[in-house]
Amino acid sequence: MKSIAIIGAGITGITTAYCLLKQGYQVTIFDKNRYPAMETSYANGGQLSASNAEVWNQASTILKGIRWLFNSQAPLLFNMKPSWHKLSWITEFISHIPHYEENTIQTVQLAIRARQSLIDWARIEQIDFDYRNQGILHIYRNATDFAHASRVTRLLARGGLIRQPVTAQDIRRIEPTLSGNFYGGFFTDSDSTGDIHKYTSGLAAACERLGATLIFNQQVQQLTCHPQQVTISSSDQYNAFEHHFDQLVICAGVASRHLAAQVGDRINIYPVKGYSITIPLLDTLS
Ligand SMILES: Cc1cc2nc3c(=O)[nH]c(=O)nc-3n(C[C@H](O)[C@H](O)[C@H](O)COP(=O)(O)OP(=O)(O)OC[C@H]3O[C@@H](n4cnc5c(N)ncnc54)[C@H](O)[C@@H]3O)c2cc1C
């Protein structure tokens, strides 16, 4: 049986581990944190969505980015300090603009399959992750944004995702707590929401039940590839370790680029800072 090491116990590493275990591999997962899902997979927007599969590689994103440079309230801030990594990422981002349509279609196809797999595995492993199968609503406040969303909807449909146009009245019916002026929206009833931390932790426990070895509190420092083997050098607070495996999967989020470079792979990921807040809603709906 082949032994496979996975670096990273976020959603990517744990779902990869689960699939490999189901195929009969011997799996070991490393993470520098004490528990699974303590970095990006700790908290996110909670969307199990295929309706957000439109890729960002389009000229309007660049224009939006330039406008945001001069707006202190912008949802994304860009640090102008140049670096080779930043420049190579921007160049690659721009070079994919001509593939916007085909990349969006392929991304939505992948998202539909991923969404279904996540739901199926939660059912099989009985993971409680606050799953709510109530669809996702996109709202637009002007005709220009709605027209763009209509074009995206046609593109998503080519990838197999159907979302329905809704009026301002529909929006208020679907989500009565929304107030304001809306031009229109799109509702994707096949989308859903859930808690990524609970999901990843639950699936990590399932991986352990299926025989995976989970090694926490160990940071992978160095990777060395030999013809038939890979060596992982890691350390905790006190000791250094060396582990040997047949194969390796790197799922280390924003650290993947640096680790992959050690084994001759180029992964052009550029980290951005995200934000998420959790609000305890103590009031009840009237
Ligand atoms: C604000 C925000 C909102 C989002 N909303 C959504 C959403 O609604 N829906 C959606 O689908 N996606 C959303 N995303 C994206 C999604 O959350 C991420 O794509 C996902 O969590 C990334 O998971 P990951 O496993 O790749 O990375 P991570 O969760 O970051 O996991 C990487 C792991 O690798 C470990 N690691 C790194 N380096 C080493 C090392 N050297 N040795 C050992 N371990 C190491 C880290 O400790 C970490 O646990 C959102 C992201 C953000 C930031």
Tab-separated table of C-alpha atoms and ligand atoms in Angstrom:
chain	number	residue	atom	x	y	z
A	1	MET	CA	0.000	0.000	0.000
A	2	LYS	CA	1.470	3.378	-0.984
A	3	SER	CA	2.138	5.855	1.810
A	4	ILE	CA	1.131	9.440	1.099
A	5	ALA	CA	1.938	12.490	3.213
A	6	ILE	CA	-0.351	15.496	3.132
A	7	ILE	CA	0.889	18.854	4.376
A	8	GLY	CA	-1.940	20.959	5.751
A	9	ALA	CA	-5.075	20.071	7.705
A	10	GLY	CA	-7.342	22.754	6.245
A	11	ILE	CA	-10.378	21.886	4.088
A	12	THR	CA	-8.115	21.082	1.100
A	13	GLY	CA	-5.789	18.734	2.987
A	14	ILE	CA	-8.531	16.946	4.903
A	15	THR	CA	-10.798	16.375	1.875
A	16	THR	CA	-7.753	15.141	-0.088
A	17	ALA	CA	-6.892	12.773	2.772
A	18	TYR	CA	-10.471	11.476	2.879
A	19	CYS	CA	-10.486	10.698	-0.866
A	20	LEU	CA	-7.097	8.961	-0.712
A	21	LEU	CA	-8.123	6.884	2.321
A	22	LYS	CA	-11.258	5.776	0.478
A	23	GLN	CA	-8.995	4.630	-2.368
A	24	GLY	CA	-6.948	2.516	0.038
A	25	TYR	CA	-3.825	4.638	0.531
A	26	GLN	CA	-1.971	4.916	3.808
A	27	VAL	CA	-2.279	8.603	4.714
A	28	THR	CA	-0.388	10.852	7.141
A	29	ILE	CA	-1.444	14.486	7.602
A	30	PHE	CA	0.889	17.154	9.002
A	31	ASP	CA	-0.127	20.500	10.409
A	32	LYS	CA	1.797	23.102	12.352
A	33	ASN	CA	-1.265	23.976	14.410
A	34	ARG	CA	-2.710	22.028	17.308
A	35	TYR	CA	-6.019	21.194	15.592
A	36	PRO	CA	-7.362	20.942	12.031
A	37	ALA	CA	-8.778	24.032	10.297
A	38	MET	CA	-7.038	26.704	12.339
A	39	GLU	CA	-6.005	29.007	9.470
A	40	THR	CA	-8.061	30.017	6.399
A	41	SER	CA	-10.469	27.133	7.038
A	42	TYR	CA	-11.161	28.433	10.543
A	43	ALA	CA	-13.926	30.791	9.424
A	44	ASN	CA	-15.121	31.923	6.028
A	45	GLY	CA	-18.300	33.154	4.374
A	46	GLY	CA	-19.879	29.735	4.944
A	47	GLN	CA	-21.028	29.406	1.338
A	48	LEU	CA	-21.254	26.020	-0.346
A	49	SER	CA	-21.793	27.833	-3.570
A	50	ALA	CA	-21.377	27.130	-7.241
A	51	SER	CA	-23.019	30.469	-8.064
A	52	ASN	CA	-19.794	32.314	-7.177
A	53	ALA	CA	-17.719	30.372	-9.689
A	54	GLU	CA	-17.201	33.310	-12.052
A	55	VAL	CA	-13.416	33.756	-12.243
A	56	TRP	CA	-11.979	37.171	-11.405
A	57	ASN	CA	-9.772	37.348	-14.507
A	58	GLN	CA	-11.444	40.125	-16.452
A	59	ALA	CA	-10.515	43.668	-17.428
A	60	SER	CA	-13.231	45.126	-15.165
A	61	THR	CA	-11.521	43.576	-12.105
A	62	ILE	CA	-8.323	45.434	-12.973
A	63	LEU	CA	-10.249	48.723	-13.397
A	64	LYS	CA	-12.077	48.092	-10.123
A	65	GLY	CA	-8.722	47.393	-8.415
A	66	ILE	CA	-7.277	50.678	-9.726
A	67	ARG	CA	-10.351	52.611	-8.492
A	68	TRP	CA	-10.097	50.922	-5.077
A	69	LEU	CA	-6.498	52.164	-4.733
A	70	PHE	CA	-7.931	55.641	-4.138
A	71	ASN	CA	-10.793	54.579	-1.855
A	72	SER	CA	-10.073	54.039	1.842
A	73	GLN	CA	-13.420	52.163	2.212
A	74	ALA	CA	-12.531	49.652	-0.545
A	75	PRO	CA	-13.205	45.967	0.211
A	76	LEU	CA	-9.685	45.071	-0.985
A	77	LEU	CA	-6.567	47.065	-0.224
A	78	PHE	CA	-3.487	46.730	-2.384
A	79	ASN	CA	0.018	47.320	-1.120
A	80	MET	CA	1.926	49.050	-3.939
A	81	LYS	CA	5.362	47.907	-2.724
A	82	PRO	CA	6.736	45.867	-5.660
A	83	SER	CA	8.079	42.328	-5.309
A	84	TRP	CA	8.977	39.689	-7.866
A	85	HIS	CA	6.240	37.384	-6.510
A	86	LYS	CA	3.567	40.091	-6.747
A	87	LEU	CA	4.595	41.083	-10.291
A	88	SER	CA	4.650	37.462	-11.531
A	89	TRP	CA	1.219	36.852	-10.005
A	90	ILE	CA	-0.301	39.994	-11.573
A	91	THR	CA	1.219	39.100	-14.959
A	92	GLU	CA	-0.244	35.598	-14.803
A	93	PHE	CA	-3.606	36.978	-13.650
A	94	ILE	CA	-3.743	39.317	-16.662
A	95	SER	CA	-2.575	36.615	-19.084
A	96	HIS	CA	-5.652	34.541	-18.164
A	97	ILE	CA	-8.160	37.295	-19.034
A	98	PRO	CA	-8.646	35.874	-22.592
A	99	HIS	CA	-9.689	32.550	-20.981
A	100	TYR	CA	-12.365	34.155	-18.756
A	101	GLU	CA	-15.291	32.279	-20.356
A	102	GLU	CA	-13.814	28.791	-20.563
A	103	ASN	CA	-12.254	29.106	-17.083
A	104	THR	CA	-15.595	30.183	-15.580
A	105	ILE	CA	-17.395	27.242	-17.226
A	106	GLN	CA	-14.787	24.768	-15.984
A	107	THR	CA	-14.800	26.315	-12.502
A	108	VAL	CA	-18.580	26.025	-12.172
A	109	GLN	CA	-18.464	22.390	-13.316
A	110	LEU	CA	-15.832	21.701	-10.664
A	111	ALA	CA	-17.822	23.651	-8.038
A	112	ILE	CA	-20.997	21.648	-8.715
A	113	ARG	CA	-19.105	18.372	-8.229
A	114	ALA	CA	-17.256	19.672	-5.138
A	115	ARG	CA	-20.482	20.956	-3.561
A	116	GLN	CA	-22.153	17.573	-4.031
A	117	SER	CA	-19.149	15.655	-2.669
A	118	LEU	CA	-19.003	17.824	0.458
A	119	ILE	CA	-22.702	17.255	1.132
A	120	ASP	CA	-22.447	13.487	0.476
A	121	TRP	CA	-19.441	13.057	2.781
A	122	ALA	CA	-21.136	15.009	5.583
A	123	ARG	CA	-24.111	12.644	5.312
A	124	ILE	CA	-21.947	9.491	5.206
A	125	GLU	CA	-19.777	10.579	8.152
A	126	GLN	CA	-22.673	12.253	10.023
A	127	ILE	CA	-20.913	15.597	10.346
A	128	ASP	CA	-22.944	18.324	12.001
A	129	PHE	CA	-21.697	21.574	10.432
A	130	ASP	CA	-24.764	23.824	10.694
A	131	TYR	CA	-25.715	22.890	7.145
A	132	ARG	CA	-28.584	24.990	5.760
A	133	ASN	CA	-30.004	24.055	2.410
A	134	GLN	CA	-31.800	27.344	1.710
A	135	GLY	CA	-30.120	28.605	-1.443
A	136	ILE	CA	-28.000	31.708	-2.008
A	137	LEU	CA	-29.380	35.054	-3.121
A	138	HIS	CA	-27.360	37.638	-5.054
A	139	ILE	CA	-28.797	41.144	-4.970
A	140	TYR	CA	-28.110	44.086	-7.320
A	141	ARG	CA	-28.906	47.727	-6.763
A	142	ASN	CA	-28.601	48.994	-10.344
A	143	ALA	CA	-29.302	47.938	-13.942
A	144	THR	CA	-25.601	47.791	-14.935
A	145	ASP	CA	-24.674	45.282	-12.224
A	146	PHE	CA	-27.816	43.246	-12.908
A	147	ALA	CA	-27.000	43.150	-16.653
A	148	HIS	CA	-23.495	41.845	-15.885
A	149	ALA	CA	-24.977	39.233	-13.522
A	150	SER	CA	-27.366	38.174	-16.315
A	151	ARG	CA	-24.384	37.534	-18.613
A	152	VAL	CA	-22.676	35.547	-15.842
A	153	THR	CA	-25.874	33.550	-15.301
A	154	ARG	CA	-25.850	32.500	-18.980
A	155	LEU	CA	-22.213	31.460	-18.658
A	156	LEU	CA	-22.890	29.485	-15.454
A	157	ALA	CA	-25.784	27.756	-17.219
A	158	ARG	CA	-23.328	26.560	-19.893
A	159	GLY	CA	-21.441	24.863	-17.039
A	160	GLY	CA	-24.655	23.284	-15.727
A	161	LEU	CA	-25.729	25.717	-12.980
A	162	ILE	CA	-29.230	27.146	-13.076
A	163	ARG	CA	-30.063	30.285	-11.103
A	164	GLN	CA	-33.330	32.150	-11.281
A	165	PRO	CA	-33.810	35.887	-11.822
A	166	VAL	CA	-35.802	37.501	-8.998
A	167	THR	CA	-37.517	40.855	-8.602
A	168	ALA	CA	-37.156	43.312	-5.705
A	169	GLN	CA	-40.397	41.887	-4.238
A	170	ASP	CA	-39.066	38.331	-4.534
A	171	ILE	CA	-35.876	39.384	-2.712
A	172	ARG	CA	-37.913	40.644	0.256
A	173	ARG	CA	-40.000	37.458	0.262
A	174	ILE	CA	-36.922	35.182	0.147
A	175	GLU	CA	-35.112	37.181	2.848
A	176	PRO	CA	-37.568	39.326	4.846
A	177	THR	CA	-34.819	40.858	6.993
A	178	LEU	CA	-33.312	42.657	3.960
A	179	SER	CA	-34.257	46.274	3.538
A	180	GLY	CA	-33.257	48.867	0.952
A	181	ASN	CA	-33.745	49.504	-2.741
A	182	PHE	CA	-32.989	46.628	-5.068
A	183	TYR	CA	-33.001	46.491	-8.838
A	184	GLY	CA	-33.211	42.698	-8.949
A	185	GLY	CA	-31.270	39.567	-8.158
A	186	PHE	CA	-30.520	35.940	-8.836
A	187	PHE	CA	-31.426	33.057	-6.574
A	188	THR	CA	-29.528	29.750	-6.699
A	189	ASP	CA	-31.657	27.219	-4.848
A	190	SER	CA	-29.033	24.446	-5.191
A	191	ASP	CA	-26.495	26.442	-3.139
A	192	SER	CA	-26.270	26.143	0.619
A	193	THR	CA	-24.254	27.243	3.657
A	194	GLY	CA	-22.344	25.636	6.510
A	195	ASP	CA	-19.524	26.039	9.007
A	196	ILE	CA	-16.145	25.220	7.419
A	197	HIS	CA	-14.367	24.708	10.764
A	198	LYS	CA	-16.950	22.210	12.011
A	199	TYR	CA	-16.942	20.476	8.636
A	200	THR	CA	-13.145	20.142	8.418
A	201	SER	CA	-12.843	19.019	12.057
A	202	GLY	CA	-15.606	16.436	11.542
A	203	LEU	CA	-14.018	15.057	8.375
A	204	ALA	CA	-10.582	14.993	10.073
A	205	ALA	CA	-12.113	12.769	12.782
A	206	ALA	CA	-13.551	10.553	10.019
A	207	CYS	CA	-10.073	10.329	8.438
A	208	GLU	CA	-8.667	9.197	11.781
A	209	ARG	CA	-11.406	6.540	12.031
A	210	LEU	CA	-10.448	5.372	8.528
A	211	GLY	CA	-6.840	4.866	9.669
A	212	ALA	CA	-5.069	8.148	8.869
A	213	THR	CA	-2.234	9.354	11.096
A	214	LEU	CA	-2.701	12.998	12.067
A	215	ILE	CA	0.433	14.791	13.250
A	216	PHE	CA	-0.241	18.211	14.764
A	217	ASN	CA	2.102	20.829	16.220
A	218	GLN	CA	4.765	19.960	13.658
A	219	GLN	CA	5.912	22.470	11.094
A	220	VAL	CA	7.268	21.053	7.865
A	221	GLN	CA	10.603	22.754	7.267
A	222	GLN	CA	12.150	20.988	4.321
A	223	LEU	CA	11.074	18.611	1.557
A	224	THR	CA	13.490	16.430	-0.377
A	225	CYS	CA	12.493	14.300	-3.342
A	226	HIS	CA	14.365	11.079	-4.127
A	227	PRO	CA	13.483	8.886	-7.139
A	228	GLN	CA	11.147	6.580	-5.156
A	229	GLN	CA	10.661	8.513	-1.944
A	230	VAL	CA	10.072	11.885	-0.381
A	231	THR	CA	11.660	12.993	2.893
A	232	ILE	CA	9.871	15.447	5.148
A	233	SER	CA	11.946	17.294	7.733
A	234	SER	CA	9.739	18.817	10.396
A	235	SER	CA	10.054	20.194	13.897
A	236	ASP	CA	8.014	20.998	16.951
A	237	GLN	CA	8.968	23.326	19.773
A	238	TYR	CA	11.666	20.992	21.057
A	239	ASN	CA	12.684	18.392	18.460
A	240	ALA	CA	13.428	17.849	14.798
A	241	PHE	CA	11.972	14.867	12.923
A	242	GLU	CA	12.483	13.096	9.627
A	243	HIS	CA	9.707	11.107	7.901
A	244	HIS	CA	9.736	9.104	4.666
A	245	PHE	CA	6.806	8.534	2.272
A	246	ASP	CA	6.183	7.251	-1.226
A	247	GLN	CA	4.297	10.351	-2.303
A	248	LEU	CA	3.390	13.826	-1.163
A	249	VAL	CA	0.461	16.240	-1.530
A	250	ILE	CA	0.972	19.878	-0.550
A	251	CYS	CA	-2.206	21.543	0.760
A	252	ALA	CA	-0.549	24.200	2.879
A	253	GLY	CA	-2.643	27.173	1.752
A	254	VAL	CA	-0.543	30.272	1.211
A	255	ALA	CA	2.613	28.379	2.340
A	256	SER	CA	2.234	25.953	-0.591
A	257	ARG	CA	4.264	28.070	-3.001
A	258	HIS	CA	7.371	28.029	-0.823
A	259	LEU	CA	7.093	24.285	-0.026
A	260	ALA	CA	6.355	23.275	-3.633
A	261	ALA	CA	9.420	25.178	-4.841
A	262	GLN	CA	11.562	22.836	-2.718
A	263	VAL	CA	10.441	19.873	-4.844
A	264	GLY	CA	10.654	21.708	-8.162
A	265	ASP	CA	6.988	22.700	-8.581
A	266	ARG	CA	5.776	26.218	-9.272
A	267	ILE	CA	2.474	27.146	-7.603
A	268	ASN	CA	1.741	30.786	-8.196
A	269	ILE	CA	-0.452	31.593	-5.189
A	270	TYR	CA	-0.430	35.132	-3.848
A	271	PRO	CA	-1.897	35.629	-0.364
A	272	VAL	CA	-4.498	38.283	0.358
A	273	LYS	CA	-5.774	39.179	3.783
A	274	GLY	CA	-9.403	38.249	4.308
A	275	TYR	CA	-11.824	39.255	6.979
A	276	SER	CA	-14.728	37.517	8.636
A	277	ILE	CA	-16.754	38.341	11.710
A	278	THR	CA	-18.982	36.211	13.895
A	279	ILE	CA	-21.935	37.905	15.555
A	280	PRO	CA	-23.999	36.099	18.190
A	281	LEU	CA	-27.592	36.835	17.132
A	282	LEU	CA	-29.396	36.744	20.434
A	283	ASP	CA	-32.609	38.361	19.201
A	284	THR	CA	-35.345	36.182	17.728
A	285	LEU	CA	-37.159	36.826	14.479
A	286	SER	CA	-40.527	38.479	15.090
B	1	LIG	C1	-12.761	36.008	4.308
B	1	LIG	C2	-12.890	34.749	3.485
B	1	LIG	C3	-14.149	34.274	3.155
B	1	LIG	C4	-14.292	33.121	2.375
B	1	LIG	N1	-15.536	32.643	2.096
B	1	LIG	C5	-15.671	31.477	1.426
B	1	LIG	C6	-16.966	30.906	1.230
B	1	LIG	O1	-17.972	31.448	1.667
B	1	LIG	N2	-17.044	29.735	0.543
B	1	LIG	C7	-15.916	29.108	0.068
B	1	LIG	O2	-16.055	28.030	-0.564
B	1	LIG	N3	-14.678	29.610	0.267
B	1	LIG	C8	-14.535	30.756	0.947
B	1	LIG	N4	-13.296	31.260	1.200
B	1	LIG	C9	-12.142	30.481	0.720
B	1	LIG	C10	-11.882	29.252	1.602
B	1	LIG	O3	-12.152	29.522	2.965
B	1	LIG	C11	-10.415	28.844	1.416
B	1	LIG	O4	-10.180	28.625	0.033
B	1	LIG	C12	-10.074	27.577	2.187
B	1	LIG	O5	-10.361	27.682	3.560
B	1	LIG	C13	-8.599	27.259	1.996
B	1	LIG	O6	-8.362	26.035	2.628
B	1	LIG	P1	-6.933	25.363	2.527
B	1	LIG	O7	-7.020	24.031	3.180
B	1	LIG	O8	-6.438	25.417	1.133
B	1	LIG	O9	-5.969	26.362	3.364
B	1	LIG	P2	-5.878	26.531	4.971
B	1	LIG	O10	-7.192	26.351	5.617
B	1	LIG	O11	-5.150	27.801	5.198
B	1	LIG	O12	-4.995	25.290	5.385
B	1	LIG	C14	-3.605	25.239	5.188
B	1	LIG	C15	-3.032	24.475	6.365
B	1	LIG	O13	-1.639	24.228	6.116
B	1	LIG	C16	-0.958	24.329	7.352
B	1	LIG	N5	0.450	24.610	7.055
B	1	LIG	C17	0.948	25.623	6.319
B	1	LIG	N6	2.287	25.550	6.256
B	1	LIG	C18	2.644	24.446	6.960
B	1	LIG	C19	3.895	23.846	7.280
B	1	LIG	N7	5.057	24.337	6.826
B	1	LIG	N8	3.899	22.735	8.063
B	1	LIG	C20	2.737	22.212	8.531
B	1	LIG	N9	1.508	22.736	8.267
B	1	LIG	C21	1.486	23.846	7.490
B	1	LIG	C22	-1.649	25.487	8.081
B	1	LIG	O14	-1.453	25.405	9.483
B	1	LIG	C23	-3.114	25.263	7.664
B	1	LIG	O15	-3.837	24.516	8.619
B	1	LIG	C24	-13.129	32.420	1.945
B	1	LIG	C25	-11.861	32.883	2.304
B	1	LIG	C26	-11.744	34.031	3.060
B	1	LIG	C27	-10.353	34.501	3.450
